[in-house]
Amino acid sequence: MSEKRKSQLTAFDQLLTIMDELREQCPWDKKQTMETLRYLTIEETFELSDAILDSDLEEVKKELGDLLLHIVFYARLGDEQRAFDIGAVIRQLNEKLIRRHPHIYAETEAKDEEAVKQNWEKIKLKEKGNQSVLGGVPKSLPALIKAMRIQEKARGVGFDWEADEQVWEKVQEELQEFKEAMDQRERDRDAVAAEFGDVLFSLINYARFLDINPEEALERTNRKFIHRFQFLEKAARNSGKSLADMSLAEMDVFWEEAKKRE
């Protein structure tokens, strides 16, 4: 065993000891349940996501530590309920990784990333006993991420377009149907919403074919807008003006200046 691996195992062992001590001695930690930790875990996950988008590796390290603490905490709670402990969690994970990578640990061949994904989905479907390939998609996923996962899982069993040109044609088709629904929006608002959803779904599909993560792309645009708008607010204050009293043309001057500073 390498010295690096020994150091890693020592650090993990110390974390388990600290978790035991906190659970037994800290008033806050003693009161926690899986239910009370759940929303905190979600928050920590989003904080990790922010750090990744900021390319802040030091912050990524910190947030990974926070998530690891939650995993160890859940395992400690599971141990108290005599349901599972951290060893069982890790062993089950190890077994799953070996089982789902037969191209590494068995004799199955996988020549590229796509073949690996397809094998993974087929094995996962068999393991969980789902009658639908889409049965494993969490219901509570945000809609944009859910659409992406739905499409990826369908692709895993061969249900997909063959070329990005076909997907772009579908985007144009959905845009035309949305336009037609808009022309009748006074009579059928539900149809407008439905067609708009189809447009978004087709755009997410097209992004996938271009190897663009739509969630990341949209978040970049969100951040860009926030940066520009906050510059606009600051510039307005510095000029002694209020956004509420400015015309759109006046605000656009500051907006264009913000774009030039990027």
Tab-separated table of C-alpha atoms in Angstrom:
chain	number	residue	atom	x	y	z
A	1	MET	CA	0.000	0.000	0.000
A	2	SER	CA	1.387	3.404	-0.977
A	3	GLU	CA	2.022	6.122	1.576
A	4	LYS	CA	-0.577	8.282	-0.164
A	5	ARG	CA	-3.243	5.588	0.258
A	6	LYS	CA	-2.263	5.095	3.908
A	7	SER	CA	-2.640	8.837	4.480
A	8	GLN	CA	-6.072	8.837	2.811
A	9	LEU	CA	-7.297	5.921	4.932
A	10	THR	CA	-5.961	7.557	8.095
A	11	ALA	CA	-7.839	10.780	7.285
A	12	PHE	CA	-11.063	8.850	6.621
A	13	ASP	CA	-10.670	6.897	9.848
A	14	GLN	CA	-10.263	10.160	11.770
A	15	LEU	CA	-13.421	11.537	10.111
A	16	LEU	CA	-15.406	8.502	11.294
A	17	THR	CA	-14.071	8.983	14.811
A	18	ILE	CA	-14.979	12.680	14.789
A	19	MET	CA	-18.477	11.835	13.522
A	20	ASP	CA	-18.965	9.381	16.388
A	21	GLU	CA	-17.785	11.984	18.915
A	22	LEU	CA	-20.021	14.722	17.486
A	23	ARG	CA	-23.068	12.471	17.453
A	24	GLU	CA	-22.486	11.484	21.069
A	25	GLN	CA	-21.395	14.849	22.519
A	26	CYS	CA	-22.567	17.808	20.394
A	27	PRO	CA	-26.095	19.082	21.249
A	28	TRP	CA	-26.819	20.023	17.613
A	29	ASP	CA	-25.486	16.826	16.054
A	30	LYS	CA	-27.320	14.690	18.608
A	31	LYS	CA	-30.684	16.117	17.488
A	32	GLN	CA	-30.256	15.565	13.745
A	33	THR	CA	-32.227	13.037	11.701
A	34	MET	CA	-32.133	12.063	8.040
A	35	GLU	CA	-35.125	14.332	7.512
A	36	THR	CA	-33.485	17.379	9.131
A	37	LEU	CA	-30.252	16.832	7.186
A	38	ARG	CA	-31.991	16.398	3.841
A	39	TYR	CA	-32.488	20.071	2.934
A	40	LEU	CA	-29.003	20.915	4.188
A	41	THR	CA	-27.565	18.255	1.882
A	42	ILE	CA	-29.416	19.787	-1.052
A	43	GLU	CA	-27.971	23.192	-0.167
A	44	GLU	CA	-24.449	21.781	0.066
A	45	THR	CA	-24.866	20.180	-3.361
A	46	PHE	CA	-25.778	23.510	-4.911
A	47	GLU	CA	-22.818	25.165	-3.174
A	48	LEU	CA	-20.543	22.557	-4.751
A	49	SER	CA	-22.156	23.281	-8.101
A	50	ASP	CA	-21.433	27.005	-7.674
A	51	ALA	CA	-17.786	26.286	-6.859
A	52	ILE	CA	-17.420	24.113	-9.957
A	53	LEU	CA	-18.966	26.788	-12.181
A	54	ASP	CA	-16.599	29.353	-10.649
A	55	SER	CA	-13.623	27.038	-11.365
A	56	ASP	CA	-12.608	27.575	-7.733
A	57	LEU	CA	-10.783	24.351	-6.871
A	58	GLU	CA	-10.101	25.396	-3.291
A	59	GLU	CA	-13.832	25.941	-2.782
A	60	VAL	CA	-14.596	22.661	-4.586
A	61	LYS	CA	-12.359	20.888	-2.054
A	62	LYS	CA	-14.206	22.559	0.827
A	63	GLU	CA	-17.664	21.725	-0.523
A	64	LEU	CA	-16.681	18.128	-1.238
A	65	GLY	CA	-15.700	17.884	2.411
A	66	ASP	CA	-19.090	19.206	3.467
A	67	LEU	CA	-20.857	16.636	1.283
A	68	LEU	CA	-18.640	13.852	2.578
A	69	LEU	CA	-19.585	14.844	6.122
A	70	HIS	CA	-23.250	14.455	5.203
A	71	ILE	CA	-22.646	10.999	3.728
A	72	VAL	CA	-20.824	9.881	6.866
A	73	PHE	CA	-23.603	11.421	9.006
A	74	TYR	CA	-26.343	9.533	7.138
A	75	ALA	CA	-24.336	6.326	7.511
A	76	ARG	CA	-23.985	6.898	11.254
A	77	LEU	CA	-27.758	7.400	11.516
A	78	GLY	CA	-28.308	4.227	9.513
A	79	ASP	CA	-25.995	2.368	11.870
A	80	GLU	CA	-27.969	3.589	14.899
A	81	GLN	CA	-31.125	2.188	13.312
A	82	ARG	CA	-29.313	-1.109	12.630
A	83	ALA	CA	-30.042	-0.657	8.920
A	84	PHE	CA	-26.547	-0.071	7.472
A	85	ASP	CA	-23.199	1.495	8.293
A	86	ILE	CA	-20.545	3.282	6.232
A	87	GLY	CA	-18.846	-0.035	5.456
A	88	ALA	CA	-22.066	-1.423	3.975
A	89	VAL	CA	-22.543	1.762	1.935
A	90	ILE	CA	-19.043	1.508	0.479
A	91	ARG	CA	-19.201	-2.246	-0.149
A	92	GLN	CA	-22.516	-1.903	-1.980
A	93	LEU	CA	-21.047	0.917	-4.077
A	94	ASN	CA	-17.951	-1.159	-4.896
A	95	GLU	CA	-20.101	-4.100	-5.979
A	96	LYS	CA	-22.266	-1.871	-8.158
A	97	LEU	CA	-19.284	-0.248	-9.867
A	98	ILE	CA	-17.767	-3.642	-10.646
A	99	ARG	CA	-21.114	-4.996	-11.857
A	100	ARG	CA	-21.806	-1.999	-14.086
A	101	HIS	CA	-18.365	-1.989	-15.683
A	102	PRO	CA	-18.224	-5.460	-17.237
A	103	HIS	CA	-15.867	-4.110	-19.905
A	104	ILE	CA	-13.307	-3.658	-17.092
A	105	TYR	CA	-14.120	-6.480	-14.670
A	106	ALA	CA	-15.625	-9.066	-17.042
A	107	GLU	CA	-15.431	-9.996	-20.694
A	108	THR	CA	-17.915	-7.508	-22.166
A	109	GLU	CA	-16.484	-5.147	-24.798
A	110	ALA	CA	-17.130	-1.412	-24.903
A	111	LYS	CA	-15.236	0.396	-27.624
A	112	ASP	CA	-16.297	3.924	-26.737
A	113	GLU	CA	-18.105	6.135	-24.222
A	114	GLU	CA	-21.487	5.565	-25.869
A	115	ALA	CA	-21.173	1.789	-25.516
A	116	VAL	CA	-20.310	2.215	-21.832
A	117	LYS	CA	-23.436	4.339	-21.286
A	118	GLN	CA	-25.657	1.820	-23.052
A	119	ASN	CA	-24.259	-1.072	-21.010
A	120	TRP	CA	-24.734	0.938	-17.810
A	121	GLU	CA	-28.402	1.675	-18.541
A	122	LYS	CA	-29.185	-1.910	-19.525
A	123	ILE	CA	-27.575	-3.295	-16.373
A	124	LYS	CA	-29.270	-0.654	-14.218
A	125	LEU	CA	-32.671	-1.480	-15.711
A	126	LYS	CA	-32.160	-5.174	-14.986
A	127	GLU	CA	-30.959	-4.511	-11.421
A	128	LYS	CA	-33.828	-2.280	-10.389
A	129	GLY	CA	-36.509	-4.314	-12.086
A	130	ASN	CA	-38.020	-1.192	-13.627
A	131	GLN	CA	-40.541	-1.874	-16.329
A	132	SER	CA	-39.591	1.436	-17.938
A	133	VAL	CA	-36.157	2.737	-18.859
A	134	LEU	CA	-37.313	6.073	-17.469
A	135	GLY	CA	-38.401	4.613	-14.143
A	136	GLY	CA	-35.146	5.591	-12.471
A	137	VAL	CA	-35.416	9.300	-13.218
A	138	PRO	CA	-36.168	11.091	-9.911
A	139	LYS	CA	-39.549	12.817	-9.977
A	140	SER	CA	-38.234	15.801	-8.033
A	141	LEU	CA	-35.437	16.661	-10.463
A	142	PRO	CA	-35.628	20.215	-11.858
A	143	ALA	CA	-37.431	20.079	-15.199
A	144	LEU	CA	-34.456	21.069	-17.352
A	145	ILE	CA	-32.156	18.435	-15.826
A	146	LYS	CA	-34.970	15.872	-15.911
A	147	ALA	CA	-35.478	16.454	-19.648
A	148	MET	CA	-31.775	15.888	-20.227
A	149	ARG	CA	-31.732	12.663	-18.183
A	150	ILE	CA	-34.878	11.379	-19.906
A	151	GLN	CA	-33.260	11.885	-23.299
A	152	GLU	CA	-29.988	10.287	-22.197
A	153	LYS	CA	-31.765	7.219	-20.846
A	154	ALA	CA	-33.831	6.827	-24.027
A	155	ARG	CA	-30.619	7.070	-26.035
A	156	GLY	CA	-29.117	4.345	-23.855
A	157	VAL	CA	-31.523	1.811	-25.379
A	158	GLY	CA	-31.191	3.155	-28.927
A	159	PHE	CA	-34.203	5.500	-29.048
A	160	ASP	CA	-32.641	8.630	-30.496
A	161	TRP	CA	-32.068	10.691	-33.594
A	162	GLU	CA	-29.246	9.692	-35.903
A	163	ALA	CA	-27.860	13.147	-36.754
A	164	ASP	CA	-27.959	16.648	-35.307
A	165	GLU	CA	-29.519	17.947	-38.545
A	166	GLN	CA	-32.623	15.885	-37.765
A	167	VAL	CA	-32.813	17.349	-34.291
A	168	TRP	CA	-32.486	20.892	-35.638
A	169	GLU	CA	-35.350	20.209	-38.033
A	170	LYS	CA	-37.396	19.111	-35.020
A	171	VAL	CA	-36.534	22.368	-33.232
A	172	GLN	CA	-37.748	24.347	-36.246
A	173	GLU	CA	-40.909	22.251	-36.407
A	174	GLU	CA	-41.648	22.907	-32.733
A	175	LEU	CA	-40.973	26.625	-33.151
A	176	GLN	CA	-43.478	26.755	-36.001
A	177	GLU	CA	-46.077	24.928	-33.915
A	178	PHE	CA	-45.440	27.341	-31.041
A	179	LYS	CA	-45.932	30.294	-33.417
A	180	GLU	CA	-49.210	28.816	-34.641
A	181	ALA	CA	-50.377	28.325	-31.050
A	182	MET	CA	-49.436	31.922	-30.275
A	183	ASP	CA	-51.677	33.091	-33.098
A	184	GLN	CA	-54.570	31.371	-31.302
A	185	ARG	CA	-53.448	32.179	-27.741
A	186	GLU	CA	-56.621	34.088	-26.819
A	187	ARG	CA	-58.600	30.918	-27.396
A	188	ASP	CA	-56.211	28.289	-26.005
A	189	ARG	CA	-53.580	29.374	-23.484
A	190	ASP	CA	-52.874	25.766	-22.493
A	191	ALA	CA	-51.810	24.970	-26.058
A	192	VAL	CA	-49.289	27.827	-25.964
A	193	ALA	CA	-47.738	26.487	-22.773
A	194	ALA	CA	-47.642	22.952	-24.179
A	195	GLU	CA	-45.952	24.046	-27.390
A	196	PHE	CA	-43.465	26.179	-25.462
A	197	GLY	CA	-42.551	23.094	-23.434
A	198	ASP	CA	-42.011	21.180	-26.678
A	199	VAL	CA	-39.676	23.925	-27.909
A	200	LEU	CA	-37.598	23.741	-24.725
A	201	PHE	CA	-37.464	19.942	-24.862
A	202	SER	CA	-36.290	19.968	-28.474
A	203	LEU	CA	-33.637	22.612	-27.742
A	204	ILE	CA	-32.315	20.518	-24.855
A	205	ASN	CA	-32.185	17.566	-27.229
A	206	TYR	CA	-30.262	19.610	-29.786
A	207	ALA	CA	-27.820	20.818	-27.117
A	208	ARG	CA	-27.159	17.193	-26.191
A	209	PHE	CA	-26.277	16.381	-29.794
A	210	LEU	CA	-23.857	19.312	-29.845
A	211	ASP	CA	-22.290	18.043	-26.595
A	212	ILE	CA	-23.512	21.127	-24.728
A	213	ASN	CA	-24.824	20.759	-21.196
A	214	PRO	CA	-27.978	22.935	-21.295
A	215	GLU	CA	-28.064	23.368	-17.518
A	216	GLU	CA	-24.510	24.717	-17.496
A	217	ALA	CA	-25.139	26.864	-20.565
A	218	LEU	CA	-28.225	28.438	-19.023
A	219	GLU	CA	-26.455	29.026	-15.711
A	220	ARG	CA	-23.631	30.820	-17.528
A	221	THR	CA	-26.203	33.067	-19.167
A	222	ASN	CA	-27.862	33.667	-15.790
A	223	ARG	CA	-24.543	34.724	-14.298
A	224	LYS	CA	-23.757	36.917	-17.272
A	225	PHE	CA	-27.101	38.669	-16.951
A	226	ILE	CA	-26.617	39.172	-13.201
A	227	HIS	CA	-23.152	40.641	-13.769
A	228	ARG	CA	-24.408	43.052	-16.425
A	229	PHE	CA	-27.503	44.058	-14.479
A	230	GLN	CA	-25.533	44.723	-11.304
A	231	PHE	CA	-23.127	46.876	-13.329
A	232	LEU	CA	-26.171	48.732	-14.658
A	233	GLU	CA	-27.451	49.307	-11.116
A	234	LYS	CA	-24.060	50.545	-9.906
A	235	ALA	CA	-23.568	52.808	-12.926
A	236	ALA	CA	-27.025	54.308	-12.416
A	237	ARG	CA	-26.309	55.008	-8.735
A	238	ASN	CA	-22.952	56.584	-9.589
A	239	SER	CA	-24.676	58.916	-12.024
A	240	GLY	CA	-27.254	59.891	-9.395
A	241	LYS	CA	-30.110	58.110	-11.159
A	242	SER	CA	-32.658	55.462	-10.227
A	243	LEU	CA	-33.480	52.614	-12.596
A	244	ALA	CA	-37.165	53.212	-11.971
A	245	ASP	CA	-36.799	56.746	-13.373
A	246	MET	CA	-34.618	55.842	-16.364
A	247	SER	CA	-35.834	55.073	-19.857
A	248	LEU	CA	-34.948	51.766	-21.490
A	249	ALA	CA	-32.685	53.640	-23.916
A	250	GLU	CA	-30.761	55.202	-21.004
A	251	MET	CA	-30.360	51.833	-19.303
A	252	ASP	CA	-29.215	50.272	-22.562
A	253	VAL	CA	-26.211	52.629	-22.653
A	254	PHE	CA	-24.933	51.205	-19.368
A	255	TRP	CA	-25.845	47.683	-20.485
A	256	GLU	CA	-23.691	47.996	-23.597
A	257	GLU	CA	-20.846	49.336	-21.484
A	258	ALA	CA	-21.131	46.291	-19.229
A	259	LYS	CA	-20.833	44.008	-22.266
A	260	LYS	CA	-17.672	45.801	-23.396
A	261	ARG	CA	-16.063	45.277	-19.982
A	262	GLU	CA	-16.462	41.478	-20.078
